[in-house]
Coordinates of C-alpha atoms in Angstrom, one line a residue:
M1 CA 20.9 5.1 -16.1
R2 CA 23.7 4.4 -13.7
V3 CA 24.6 6.3 -10.2
I4 CA 27.8 5.5 -7.9
G5 CA 28.4 7.4 -5.6
T6 CA 32.2 8.3 -3.9
A7 CA 33.3 7.2 -0.4
G8 CA 36.4 7.4 1.5
H9 CA 38.6 9.1 4.2
V10 CA 39.0 13.3 3.9
D11 CA 41.3 14.7 1.5
H12 CA 41.7 10.8 0.0
G13 CA 41.3 12.6 -3.7
K14 CA 37.5 11.8 -4.2
S15 CA 36.5 15.7 -5.9
T16 CA 39.8 14.9 -7.8
L17 CA 38.7 11.6 -8.9
V18 CA 34.9 12.8 -9.8
E19 CA 37.2 15.9 -12.0
A20 CA 39.2 13.3 -13.8
L21 CA 36.9 11.7 -14.5
S22 CA 34.3 13.7 -16.0
G23 CA 36.1 16.9 -16.8
I24 CA 33.3 18.5 -14.0
H25 CA 34.5 19.6 -10.5
P26 CA 31.7 18.8 -7.5
D27 CA 32.6 21.0 -5.6
R28 CA 30.2 23.9 -6.5
L29 CA 30.0 25.5 -2.3
K30 CA 32.1 28.8 -2.1
E31 CA 33.2 27.3 1.2
E32 CA 34.1 24.2 -0.7
Q33 CA 36.1 25.3 -3.2
A34 CA 38.1 27.8 -0.6
R35 CA 39.1 25.0 2.1
Q36 CA 39.3 22.9 -1.2
M37 CA 37.2 20.0 1.5
T38 CA 33.5 18.5 0.2
I39 CA 31.1 19.3 3.3
D40 CA 27.8 18.8 1.0
L41 CA 26.6 16.8 -1.7
G42 CA 28.8 17.4 -5.0
F43 CA 27.0 15.8 -8.4
A44 CA 29.0 14.9 -12.4
W45 CA 28.5 12.7 -14.9
F46 CA 30.1 10.8 -17.4
T47 CA 29.6 8.1 -20.3
L48 CA 31.4 4.5 -20.0
P49 CA 33.4 3.6 -23.1
N50 CA 29.4 0.8 -23.8
G51 CA 27.5 4.8 -24.3
E52 CA 25.9 4.2 -21.4
E53 CA 25.8 7.6 -18.9
V54 CA 26.4 7.4 -15.5
G55 CA 26.0 10.0 -12.7
I56 CA 28.3 11.0 -9.5
V57 CA 26.8 11.9 -6.3
D58 CA 30.6 12.5 -4.4
V59 CA 30.6 12.4 -0.5
P60 CA 32.1 14.3 1.8
G61 CA 34.4 12.5 4.1
H62 CA 35.5 14.3 6.4
R63 CA 33.5 12.9 9.9
D64 CA 31.9 16.3 10.6
F65 CA 30.0 15.2 7.4
I66 CA 29.3 12.1 7.6
E67 CA 25.9 13.3 8.0
N68 CA 25.9 15.0 5.2
M69 CA 27.2 11.4 3.2
L70 CA 24.3 9.2 4.2
A71 CA 22.3 12.1 2.3
G72 CA 24.2 11.2 -0.5
V73 CA 24.5 6.5 -0.6
G74 CA 21.3 5.9 -0.2
G75 CA 20.3 5.3 -3.8
I76 CA 23.5 4.9 -5.5
D77 CA 23.9 1.3 -7.4
A78 CA 27.8 1.1 -7.4
A79 CA 30.5 3.3 -5.2
L80 CA 34.6 3.9 -5.5
L81 CA 35.8 3.6 -2.2
V82 CA 38.7 6.0 -2.9
I83 CA 42.2 5.6 -0.6
A84 CA 44.9 7.6 -0.5
A85 CA 48.3 5.6 -1.4
D86 CA 50.2 8.0 0.6
E87 CA 48.1 7.4 3.9
G88 CA 46.2 4.0 3.7
V89 CA 43.0 2.8 5.4
M90 CA 41.7 6.6 8.2
P91 CA 38.9 6.1 10.0
Q92 CA 36.5 7.5 7.5
T93 CA 37.9 5.0 5.3
R94 CA 36.5 2.2 7.4
E95 CA 33.4 4.2 8.4
H96 CA 32.3 4.4 4.7
L97 CA 33.1 0.9 4.1
A98 CA 31.4 0.1 7.0
I99 CA 28.1 2.2 5.5
L100 CA 28.4 1.0 2.0
D101 CA 28.2 -3.2 3.7
L102 CA 24.8 -2.0 6.2
L103 CA 23.3 -0.8 2.8
Q104 CA 24.3 -3.0 1.1
V105 CA 25.5 -0.9 -1.7
P106 CA 25.7 -4.3 -4.3
A107 CA 28.6 -3.2 -6.3
G108 CA 32.0 -0.8 -6.5
V109 CA 35.7 -0.6 -7.5
I110 CA 38.6 0.2 -4.6
V111 CA 40.2 3.7 -5.6
L112 CA 43.9 3.7 -5.2
S113 CA 44.6 7.5 -5.1
K114 CA 47.3 9.3 -5.6
V115 CA 49.6 6.9 -6.5
D116 CA 52.6 8.6 -8.6
L117 CA 53.5 9.9 -4.3
I118 CA 54.4 6.6 -4.2
S119 CA 57.4 4.1 -5.9
D120 CA 57.9 1.4 -3.8
A121 CA 56.2 -1.5 -5.1
H122 CA 56.2 -3.7 -2.2
W123 CA 54.2 -0.5 -0.1
F124 CA 51.7 -1.7 -2.5
E125 CA 51.4 -4.6 -1.7
L126 CA 51.2 -4.0 2.2
L127 CA 48.3 -1.4 1.6
E128 CA 46.1 -3.7 -0.9
A129 CA 46.7 -6.8 2.1
D130 CA 45.4 -4.5 4.6
V131 CA 42.2 -3.2 1.9
R132 CA 41.8 -7.2 1.8
R133 CA 41.8 -7.4 5.4
I134 CA 39.2 -4.3 6.1
T135 CA 36.4 -6.1 3.6
R136 CA 37.0 -9.5 4.3
D137 CA 33.9 -9.5 6.4
T138 CA 31.8 -7.7 3.7
M139 CA 30.2 -7.1 0.0
W140 CA 33.2 -5.9 -1.3
R141 CA 35.3 -8.5 -0.1
E142 CA 36.8 -9.3 -3.4
A143 CA 35.3 -6.2 -4.9
P144 CA 38.4 -4.9 -7.9
I145 CA 41.6 -2.8 -6.4
V146 CA 42.3 -0.5 -8.7
R147 CA 45.6 2.2 -8.5
V148 CA 44.7 5.6 -9.7
S149 CA 46.4 8.7 -10.3
A150 CA 43.9 11.8 -11.0
R151 CA 46.8 14.1 -11.3
T152 CA 49.0 12.4 -14.8
R153 CA 46.4 10.7 -15.7
R154 CA 47.3 7.3 -14.6
G155 CA 45.3 3.9 -14.6
L156 CA 41.8 6.1 -15.2
D157 CA 41.0 3.6 -18.6
E158 CA 41.5 0.8 -16.4
L159 CA 38.8 2.6 -13.6
V160 CA 37.1 3.5 -16.1
A161 CA 36.8 -0.4 -17.4
A162 CA 36.6 -2.0 -13.9
L163 CA 33.5 0.5 -13.2
T164 CA 31.9 -0.9 -17.1
K165 CA 32.7 -4.3 -15.7
V166 CA 31.2 -4.3 -12.2
L167 CA 27.7 -2.1 -13.3
Q168 CA 26.9 -5.4 -16.5
H169 CA 26.7 -7.1 -13.4
T170 CA 24.1 -5.0 -11.7
A171 CA 20.6 -5.1 -12.8
P172 CA 19.4 -1.9 -13.4
R173 CA 16.2 -0.1 -11.3
A174 CA 13.4 -1.6 -12.1
D175 CA 9.9 0.5 -13.0
L176 CA 7.3 -0.6 -10.8
G177 CA 5.0 2.1 -12.1
R178 CA 5.3 3.9 -8.5
P179 CA 8.0 6.9 -8.9
R180 CA 9.8 8.4 -5.9
L181 CA 12.4 10.9 -5.5
P182 CA 13.8 11.0 -2.5
I183 CA 14.8 14.9 -3.2
D184 CA 18.5 15.8 -2.0
R185 CA 18.5 19.6 -3.3
V186 CA 16.4 22.5 -3.7
F187 CA 17.2 25.4 -4.6
T188 CA 15.2 28.3 -7.3
L189 CA 16.8 29.6 -10.9
S190 CA 15.5 32.9 -12.0
G191 CA 12.8 32.2 -14.7
F192 CA 12.4 28.7 -13.9
G193 CA 11.0 28.4 -9.8
T194 CA 11.3 25.7 -7.6
I195 CA 14.0 23.3 -8.5
V196 CA 14.7 19.7 -6.9
T197 CA 16.9 17.0 -8.0
G198 CA 17.4 13.2 -7.1
T199 CA 17.8 9.8 -8.1
L200 CA 14.4 8.4 -9.2
L201 CA 13.2 5.4 -7.8
D202 CA 10.8 2.8 -8.6
G203 CA 8.7 4.5 -11.5
H204 CA 9.8 7.0 -14.3
L205 CA 8.2 10.6 -14.2
Q206 CA 6.8 13.2 -17.3
L207 CA 6.5 16.7 -18.0
G208 CA 3.1 18.0 -17.3
D209 CA 2.5 15.1 -14.4
E210 CA 0.7 16.5 -11.2
V211 CA 3.2 14.9 -7.9
Q212 CA 3.3 15.0 -4.8
I213 CA 6.1 15.8 -1.8
L214 CA 5.7 13.5 1.2
P215 CA 5.4 13.8 4.1
P216 CA 3.4 17.7 4.1
G217 CA 1.6 16.5 1.7
L218 CA 1.9 19.6 -0.5
R219 CA 0.8 19.6 -4.0
G220 CA 2.3 20.8 -7.6
R221 CA 3.7 20.2 -11.6
I222 CA 6.2 18.8 -13.6
R223 CA 7.5 22.4 -15.2
G224 CA 10.1 20.9 -16.9
L225 CA 12.7 17.4 -16.1
Q226 CA 16.3 17.8 -16.6
T227 CA 18.7 14.6 -16.5
H228 CA 23.0 15.2 -16.7
K229 CA 21.3 18.6 -17.3
K230 CA 19.9 17.7 -20.6
K231 CA 15.5 18.6 -21.0
E232 CA 14.0 15.0 -20.8
E233 CA 9.9 14.1 -21.7
R234 CA 10.2 11.9 -19.3
A235 CA 12.8 10.6 -16.2
L236 CA 13.6 6.9 -16.2
P237 CA 14.6 5.0 -12.8
G238 CA 18.1 5.2 -11.4
A239 CA 18.4 8.7 -13.0
R240 CA 19.5 11.4 -11.4
T241 CA 16.9 13.8 -12.0
A242 CA 16.0 18.3 -12.0
V243 CA 12.8 18.6 -11.4
N244 CA 11.3 22.2 -12.3
L245 CA 8.2 22.6 -10.4
A246 CA 5.2 24.7 -11.3
G247 CA 3.3 25.8 -8.1
L248 CA 5.4 24.7 -4.8
A249 CA 7.7 27.6 -3.6
A250 CA 11.0 26.4 -2.6
D251 CA 10.8 27.2 1.4
Q252 CA 8.0 24.5 1.1
V253 CA 10.7 21.6 -0.2
R254 CA 13.6 20.4 2.3
R255 CA 15.6 17.5 1.9
G256 CA 14.3 14.9 3.2
H257 CA 11.0 14.9 1.1
V258 CA 9.7 13.0 -1.1
L259 CA 8.5 13.6 -4.8
T260 CA 6.0 11.5 -5.6
L261 CA 2.8 10.8 -8.2
P262 CA -0.2 11.6 -5.6
N263 CA -2.0 8.5 -3.8
Q264 CA 0.9 6.9 -4.4
Y265 CA 3.3 6.5 -0.6
S266 CA 2.0 7.1 2.3
A267 CA 4.5 9.1 5.1
T268 CA 5.0 6.8 8.1
R269 CA 5.6 7.6 11.9
R270 CA 6.8 3.3 12.7
L271 CA 9.2 1.4 10.9
D272 CA 9.2 -2.9 11.6
V273 CA 13.1 -3.2 10.4
Q274 CA 16.2 -5.8 11.0
V275 CA 19.3 -4.4 12.8
R276 CA 22.8 -5.4 12.5
L277 CA 25.1 -3.2 14.6
L278 CA 28.9 -2.9 13.9
K279 CA 31.1 -5.6 15.6
E280 CA 33.4 -2.2 16.1
A281 CA 30.0 -0.1 17.8
T282 CA 31.4 0.9 21.5
A283 CA 28.2 -0.6 23.2
A284 CA 25.7 -2.9 22.8
L285 CA 22.1 -1.0 21.7
K286 CA 19.2 -1.3 24.5
H287 CA 15.0 -1.5 23.9
G288 CA 14.3 2.4 24.1
S289 CA 17.5 4.1 22.9
E290 CA 17.4 7.2 20.9
V291 CA 19.0 7.4 18.0
K292 CA 19.7 9.0 14.6
C293 CA 17.7 7.0 11.7
F294 CA 18.8 7.7 8.2
L295 CA 16.6 6.5 5.0
G296 CA 17.2 8.0 1.8
T297 CA 18.4 11.6 1.8
C298 CA 16.0 11.8 5.2
E299 CA 17.8 12.4 8.8
V300 CA 14.7 11.7 12.1
M301 CA 15.3 11.5 15.0
A302 CA 13.5 7.6 16.5
R303 CA 13.1 5.1 19.5
V304 CA 14.4 1.7 19.3
R305 CA 11.3 -0.7 20.4
L306 CA 14.0 -4.3 19.8
L307 CA 11.6 -6.9 19.7
G308 CA 12.7 -10.7 21.2
A309 CA 15.6 -9.5 23.1
E310 CA 16.6 -6.3 26.0
E311 CA 19.5 -5.3 23.6
L312 CA 21.4 -6.3 20.7
A313 CA 25.3 -6.6 21.5
P314 CA 27.9 -5.4 19.0
A315 CA 27.9 -7.4 15.7
A316 CA 24.3 -9.1 16.3
Q317 CA 21.2 -8.8 14.5
G318 CA 17.6 -8.5 15.5
W319 CA 14.7 -7.8 15.0
A320 CA 12.7 -3.6 15.7
Q321 CA 10.6 -1.1 15.6
L322 CA 11.6 2.3 14.7
E323 CA 9.1 5.0 16.0
L324 CA 10.0 8.7 14.2
R325 CA 9.9 11.5 15.6
E326 CA 8.8 12.6 12.2
P327 CA 6.9 11.1 9.0
I328 CA 9.0 9.7 6.2
V329 CA 8.3 8.1 3.4
A330 CA 9.4 4.4 3.4
V331 CA 8.9 1.1 1.4
R332 CA 9.6 -2.4 2.6
G333 CA 12.9 -3.2 1.7
D334 CA 14.9 0.2 1.9
R335 CA 18.2 0.0 4.1
F336 CA 18.8 2.5 6.5
I337 CA 21.8 3.8 8.8
L338 CA 21.3 4.2 12.7
R339 CA 23.7 6.5 15.0
R340 CA 24.2 7.5 18.0
P341 CA 23.5 11.2 18.4
S342 CA 25.6 11.8 21.2
P343 CA 29.2 10.7 21.0
A344 CA 28.4 10.5 17.8
E345 CA 28.7 7.7 16.1
T346 CA 27.9 4.8 13.6
L347 CA 25.7 2.2 15.2
G348 CA 24.7 -0.2 12.4
G349 CA 22.2 -0.6 9.8
G350 CA 19.0 -2.2 8.1
V351 CA 16.5 -3.3 6.3
V352 CA 12.7 -1.9 6.6
V353 CA 10.8 -5.4 6.2
E354 CA 7.6 -3.4 7.1
A355 CA 6.6 0.7 6.1
Q356 CA 3.4 0.5 7.3
P357 CA 2.7 -1.8 10.5
K358 CA -0.7 -1.3 12.0
G359 CA 0.7 -0.3 15.6
R360 CA 2.4 -1.4 18.4
Y361 CA 3.7 -5.0 18.8
K362 CA 3.9 -7.6 21.9
R363 CA 7.9 -7.0 22.0
F364 CA 8.2 -11.1 22.6
D365 CA 5.3 -12.3 20.4
E366 CA 6.7 -15.2 18.8
K367 CA 3.8 -15.0 15.7
V368 CA 4.6 -11.7 14.9
L369 CA 8.5 -12.3 14.5
Q370 CA 7.6 -15.0 12.5
T371 CA 5.5 -12.8 9.7
L372 CA 8.8 -10.4 9.9
T373 CA 11.2 -13.1 9.1
S374 CA 9.0 -14.2 6.5
L375 CA 9.0 -11.0 4.8
A376 CA 12.2 -10.8 5.6
H377 CA 14.0 -13.8 3.6
G378 CA 11.1 -15.4 2.4
S379 CA 10.1 -16.6 -1.0
P380 CA 7.9 -14.1 -4.3
S381 CA 5.2 -15.7 -2.6
E382 CA 6.0 -15.6 0.8
V383 CA 6.5 -11.7 0.8
L384 CA 3.3 -11.7 -1.1
L385 CA 1.1 -13.5 1.1
A386 CA 2.5 -11.2 3.9
A387 CA 2.1 -8.0 2.4
A388 CA -1.6 -9.1 2.0
L389 CA -1.8 -9.8 5.0
A390 CA -0.3 -6.8 6.8
L391 CA -3.4 -5.3 4.2
G392 CA -6.3 -7.5 5.2
A393 CA -8.2 -6.4 2.5
A394 CA -7.1 -5.0 -1.4
S395 CA -6.6 -5.0 -4.4
V396 CA -4.2 -6.7 -5.9
K397 CA -2.1 -3.7 -7.4
D398 CA -2.0 -2.6 -3.8
V399 CA -0.6 -5.9 -2.3
V400 CA 1.4 -6.6 -5.0
A401 CA 2.7 -2.6 -4.6
R402 CA 3.4 -3.2 -0.8
S403 CA 5.7 -6.4 -1.8
R404 CA 7.5 -4.9 -4.1
L405 CA 7.9 -7.1 -6.2
E406 CA 9.0 -6.9 -9.8
A407 CA 6.0 -7.6 -12.2
A408 CA 7.4 -11.3 -13.1
S409 CA 7.8 -12.7 -9.3
A410 CA 4.4 -11.1 -8.5
S411 CA 2.8 -13.6 -11.6
Q412 CA 4.2 -16.6 -10.6
A413 CA 3.6 -15.8 -7.3
L414 CA 0.0 -14.5 -7.1
R415 CA -0.8 -17.9 -8.9
E416 CA 0.7 -19.8 -6.8
L417 CA -1.2 -18.4 -3.8
L418 CA -4.0 -18.9 -5.6
E419 CA -3.7 -22.2 -6.0
R420 CA -2.5 -23.2 -2.6
E421 CA -6.3 -20.9 -1.5
Q422 CA -3.3 -19.0 0.7
L423 CA -5.0 -16.3 -1.2
I424 CA -9.2 -15.4 -1.6
A425 CA -9.9 -13.7 -4.8
L426 CA -13.5 -11.5 -3.2
E427 CA -14.4 -10.2 -6.8
E428 CA -14.3 -12.0 -9.9
G429 CA -12.3 -11.2 -13.2
P430 CA -9.3 -12.3 -14.6
L431 CA -6.2 -11.7 -12.0
S432 CA -2.7 -9.6 -12.8
P433 CA 0.0 -7.7 -11.1
E434 CA -2.1 -4.5 -11.8
S435 CA -5.1 -5.8 -11.5
E436 CA -7.9 -3.5 -9.2
R437 CA -9.9 -6.4 -8.1
L438 CA -9.8 -7.2 -4.4
V439 CA -8.5 -10.4 -2.8
M440 CA -7.5 -11.6 1.6
P441 CA -5.7 -13.7 2.5
N442 CA -7.8 -17.2 3.8
T443 CA -6.9 -16.2 7.3
T444 CA -8.1 -13.7 7.1
W445 CA -10.8 -14.5 4.9
Q446 CA -12.3 -17.8 6.9
E447 CA -12.2 -15.2 10.2
L448 CA -14.3 -13.1 8.6
R449 CA -16.3 -15.5 7.2
Q450 CA -17.2 -16.7 10.8
K451 CA -17.6 -13.6 11.9
A452 CA -20.1 -12.9 8.8
V453 CA -22.2 -16.0 9.2
R454 CA -22.6 -15.7 13.0
T455 CA -23.8 -12.6 13.0
V456 CA -26.9 -13.5 10.7
E457 CA -27.4 -16.4 12.9
A458 CA -27.4 -14.4 15.8
Y459 CA -30.1 -12.2 14.1
H460 CA -32.2 -15.4 13.3
E461 CA -31.7 -16.3 16.5
S462 CA -33.3 -13.4 18.2
F463 CA -35.9 -12.6 15.8
P464 CA -36.8 -16.2 14.4
L465 CA -40.1 -14.5 12.0
R466 CA -38.0 -12.1 10.1
R467 CA -37.0 -13.2 6.5
G468 CA -33.5 -12.5 7.5
M469 CA -30.9 -9.3 8.8
P470 CA -31.3 -6.3 6.8
R471 CA -28.0 -5.7 5.0
Q472 CA -27.4 -2.6 6.1
E473 CA -27.5 -3.5 10.0
L474 CA -25.0 -6.7 9.1
K475 CA -22.1 -4.1 7.1
S476 CA -22.4 -2.4 10.6
K477 CA -21.9 -5.2 12.5
L478 CA -19.0 -6.4 9.9
D479 CA -17.7 -2.5 10.0
L480 CA -16.9 -2.9 6.4
P481 CA -16.9 0.1 3.4
P482 CA -19.8 -1.2 0.4
R483 CA -17.0 -2.6 -2.0
L484 CA -15.8 -4.5 0.3
F485 CA -19.1 -5.7 2.3
N486 CA -20.9 -6.4 -1.3
A487 CA -17.8 -9.0 -2.1
V488 CA -18.0 -10.4 1.0
L489 CA -22.2 -11.2 0.8
H490 CA -21.4 -12.2 -3.1
R491 CA -18.5 -14.4 -2.0
L492 CA -19.6 -16.2 0.4
S493 CA -23.7 -16.4 -0.9
T494 CA -21.3 -18.8 -3.9
E495 CA -19.8 -21.1 -0.9
N496 CA -23.5 -21.3 -0.6
R497 CA -23.6 -20.0 3.4
L498 CA -25.9 -17.1 2.8
T499 CA -29.4 -16.0 0.9
L500 CA -29.7 -12.7 -0.4
G501 CA -32.6 -11.0 -0.7
E502 CA -32.4 -7.1 -2.1
R503 CA -32.2 -5.7 1.6
W504 CA -31.5 -8.8 4.1
V505 CA -29.2 -11.5 3.9
A506 CA -30.1 -14.8 5.7
R507 CA -28.3 -18.2 6.4
S508 CA -28.7 -20.4 3.6
G509 CA -31.1 -22.8 4.0
H510 CA -32.9 -20.4 6.7
S511 CA -36.7 -20.6 7.0
L512 CA -39.9 -19.3 8.4
R513 CA -41.2 -21.3 11.0
F514 CA -44.0 -21.3 13.1
E515 CA -44.6 -22.7 16.8
A516 CA -47.9 -24.5 17.0
R517 CA -49.4 -22.0 18.8
E518 CA -48.0 -19.2 16.2
Q519 CA -49.6 -21.4 13.5
A520 CA -53.2 -21.5 14.9
M521 CA -53.3 -18.2 15.3
V522 CA -52.2 -17.9 11.5
E523 CA -54.4 -20.6 10.5
A524 CA -57.9 -18.2 12.6
L525 CA -56.3 -16.1 10.3
M526 CA -56.6 -17.3 7.4
R527 CA -59.9 -18.3 7.5
K528 CA -61.2 -14.8 7.9
F529 CA -58.5 -14.0 4.7
R530 CA -60.5 -17.0 2.5
Q531 CA -64.5 -15.9 4.0
N532 CA -63.7 -12.7 2.4
P533 CA -60.9 -12.1 -0.4
Y534 CA -61.6 -9.5 -1.7
S535 CA -62.9 -7.4 1.7
P536 CA -60.1 -9.1 4.1
P537 CA -58.9 -8.0 7.1
G538 CA -57.5 -4.8 7.5
I539 CA -53.4 -4.4 8.5
K540 CA -54.0 -3.1 12.2
E541 CA -56.6 -5.7 12.6
C542 CA -54.6 -8.3 11.7
K543 CA -51.7 -7.4 14.0
A544 CA -53.8 -7.5 16.7
E545 CA -54.5 -11.0 15.8
V546 CA -51.6 -12.5 15.1
G547 CA -48.9 -9.9 16.7
E548 CA -46.6 -7.5 14.4
E549 CA -43.3 -10.0 14.1
I550 CA -45.9 -13.1 12.6
F551 CA -47.4 -10.5 10.6
N552 CA -44.7 -9.5 9.3
A553 CA -43.4 -12.8 8.8
L554 CA -46.6 -13.7 6.5
I555 CA -45.3 -10.3 4.0
E556 CA -41.5 -11.6 3.9
M557 CA -42.3 -15.4 3.2
G558 CA -45.0 -13.7 0.7
T559 CA -48.2 -15.2 2.3
L560 CA -49.8 -11.1 2.4
M561 CA -49.6 -8.6 -0.2
P562 CA -49.8 -5.0 1.5
V563 CA -50.9 -1.9 -1.1
S564 CA -51.2 0.7 1.2
D565 CA -50.8 1.4 4.6
E566 CA -54.2 0.1 5.4
I567 CA -54.8 -2.7 3.7
V568 CA -53.9 -6.3 2.1
F569 CA -54.3 -9.3 0.7
R570 CA -53.8 -12.5 0.4
K571 CA -51.3 -13.1 -2.1
E572 CA -53.9 -15.9 -4.2
D573 CA -56.1 -12.7 -4.3
Y574 CA -53.5 -10.1 -5.2
D575 CA -52.8 -12.0 -8.2
S576 CA -56.4 -13.8 -9.0
M577 CA -57.4 -9.3 -9.0
L578 CA -54.5 -8.5 -11.1
A579 CA -55.0 -10.8 -13.6
A580 CA -58.6 -10.0 -13.1
I581 CA -58.4 -6.3 -14.0
R582 CA -55.6 -6.7 -16.6
S583 CA -57.8 -8.9 -18.6
A584 CA -60.7 -6.1 -18.5
L585 CA -58.7 -3.4 -19.4
R586 CA -57.7 -5.5 -22.5
Q587 CA -60.6 -6.5 -23.7
K588 CA -62.4 -3.0 -22.5
G589 CA -58.9 -0.6 -23.1
R590 CA -59.9 1.2 -19.7
I591 CA -62.0 0.8 -16.6
T592 CA -62.8 3.3 -13.4
L593 CA -62.9 2.7 -10.1
A594 CA -66.7 1.9 -9.9
E595 CA -66.3 -1.1 -12.1
V596 CA -63.4 -2.4 -10.1
R597 CA -65.0 -2.6 -7.3
D598 CA -67.9 -4.4 -8.7
L599 CA -65.7 -6.7 -10.8
F600 CA -64.7 -7.9 -6.8
Q601 CA -68.2 -7.1 -5.8
T602 CA -65.8 -5.1 -2.4
S603 CA -66.0 -1.2 -1.1
R604 CA -64.7 1.6 -2.8
K605 CA -62.1 1.4 0.0
Y606 CA -60.2 -1.6 -1.5
A607 CA -60.9 -1.9 -5.0
Q608 CA -58.9 2.8 -4.6
A609 CA -56.2 1.4 -2.8
L610 CA -55.0 -1.8 -4.9
L611 CA -55.5 0.4 -8.4
E612 CA -53.7 3.3 -6.3
H613 CA -50.8 0.8 -5.0
L614 CA -51.1 -0.9 -9.3
D615 CA -50.8 3.3 -10.5
A616 CA -47.2 3.4 -8.4
L617 CA -46.3 0.1 -9.6
G618 CA -46.9 0.8 -12.9
V619 CA -49.4 -1.6 -13.8
T620 CA -52.2 1.2 -14.9
Q621 CA -52.1 4.6 -15.5
R622 CA -54.9 6.6 -14.4
E623 CA -56.3 8.9 -16.8
G624 CA -59.4 11.6 -15.3
D625 CA -61.9 8.5 -13.8
Y626 CA -60.7 5.7 -15.9
R627 CA -57.5 3.7 -15.6
T628 CA -55.7 1.7 -19.0
L629 CA -52.9 -0.1 -18.8
R630 CA -50.2 1.1 -19.3
S631 CA -48.0 0.0 -22.1

């Protein structure tokens, strides 16, 4: 499904031509029909000889309605630039041609209309030479020129043939799995409710889908889909689509909003862009200028922050951030037009290279300018890497979506970046453009890895007698979400940079070592444990003997084993007691607290603490005055 647009000066026969091609008059407003002038967007469709259906967006040619025209040409695949043979090239012809070139509309046909009014063959030669002159420096320099009379139908077959050929060499709209419908019309029908229309981009919609209207974030459901007044179960990319919405009132939606699936896109109030000024612009574009920005079907005021320059001269090209007065939905690769509000004038336009900048840039930062250059002109792998750099850490699917690469290009670029280790996989498993697994640019990973290891090392320096840094404390220091934090720890453990405990993290190779004075204190305490292995010093006495830090270190090292808030055993003594109790239970089947006390020649306090500890671990279970071995 393709969509073409009309362009050209007022009263050059655009709407009449559309009616001749399709049998549908696009002027739907009473005022348009009364004035015989297109004021707002009109829509029609027809079928090419090869069976392909083509939608038509008819735009106004009068200079007073140029901004309505801009709402209609953002999503077209090709255009018909209509020039009346009896008048030739006029001001809006030039402006519409400039707009088509700025929007990089890739294909089109130049239509010399009303040829039935001219009989002088030499006039046509002069007119076509004039057309070639104004298109010489544009994408339309080789566009076919067809002479047509809508009234007599002369040349219509040639026009359709030329349009068919042009569209055959134009790539169809890609299905990136992220549908968005820039809304160009909103209305209601009795018995149906709210209906919105637009050209569907980047994905497909299905009957029953939950949808979201951005920027307001409203949600609804698709109750019906139509393309060219035919009901559809599924609308495909590139199609003129009407969506009947349930759960949304018509006054909640307007032209410029975008219909999409929930959580697919985010609105933005800042865009990184490459701007080109028209050579016909009457003045340079200065840093800080206020302009009107037209993107898709949206119109919004914006302030221009030029990057790397104080002003942009006519015909020049440069980088800028557009700071938007209202949020809009945009993606990398979207084309836009800039107009001066007063006096009204088309200044230029360009392409979005980053739709979600992290913030304001330093205006003369070379690193920023190099990144923008890579995004605008780089290879698929450079574009994918730039998208990853913008996100920091994200799923492969989100990185690919941000890059706006098609699946085949994204898959190849992903392989290249992983092989060159410019992109790091943080989670194990196969990676594809649809993968939810986390990846991170190597440069970002190096910084994060260094920060994590240094943070743990600093903890060891502050607390040399602790086994490691608590995981939650490290997570807080790194300020990472849980999934990313766990993935980072796993990767650092795989790289043998960190050792992971159940609740702690240590530098690989880190071990607890006591200084000579501390070691002497530990030896003195251990003698007391050896003298009375089953009635050892209590926790309070141990801390008084060696201090809390050394005592906690002995526990973390596994030298001591606490069984209650008061009682602690040497680990080797604890193990021997546990083995003896298990052996007794296997022989006798059950054991009392008094028998445990006598077995180890200790007091009731120690025996009770040990048994309650074993109950809590699930080694034993209490049945009245007895303990049995839990199966």
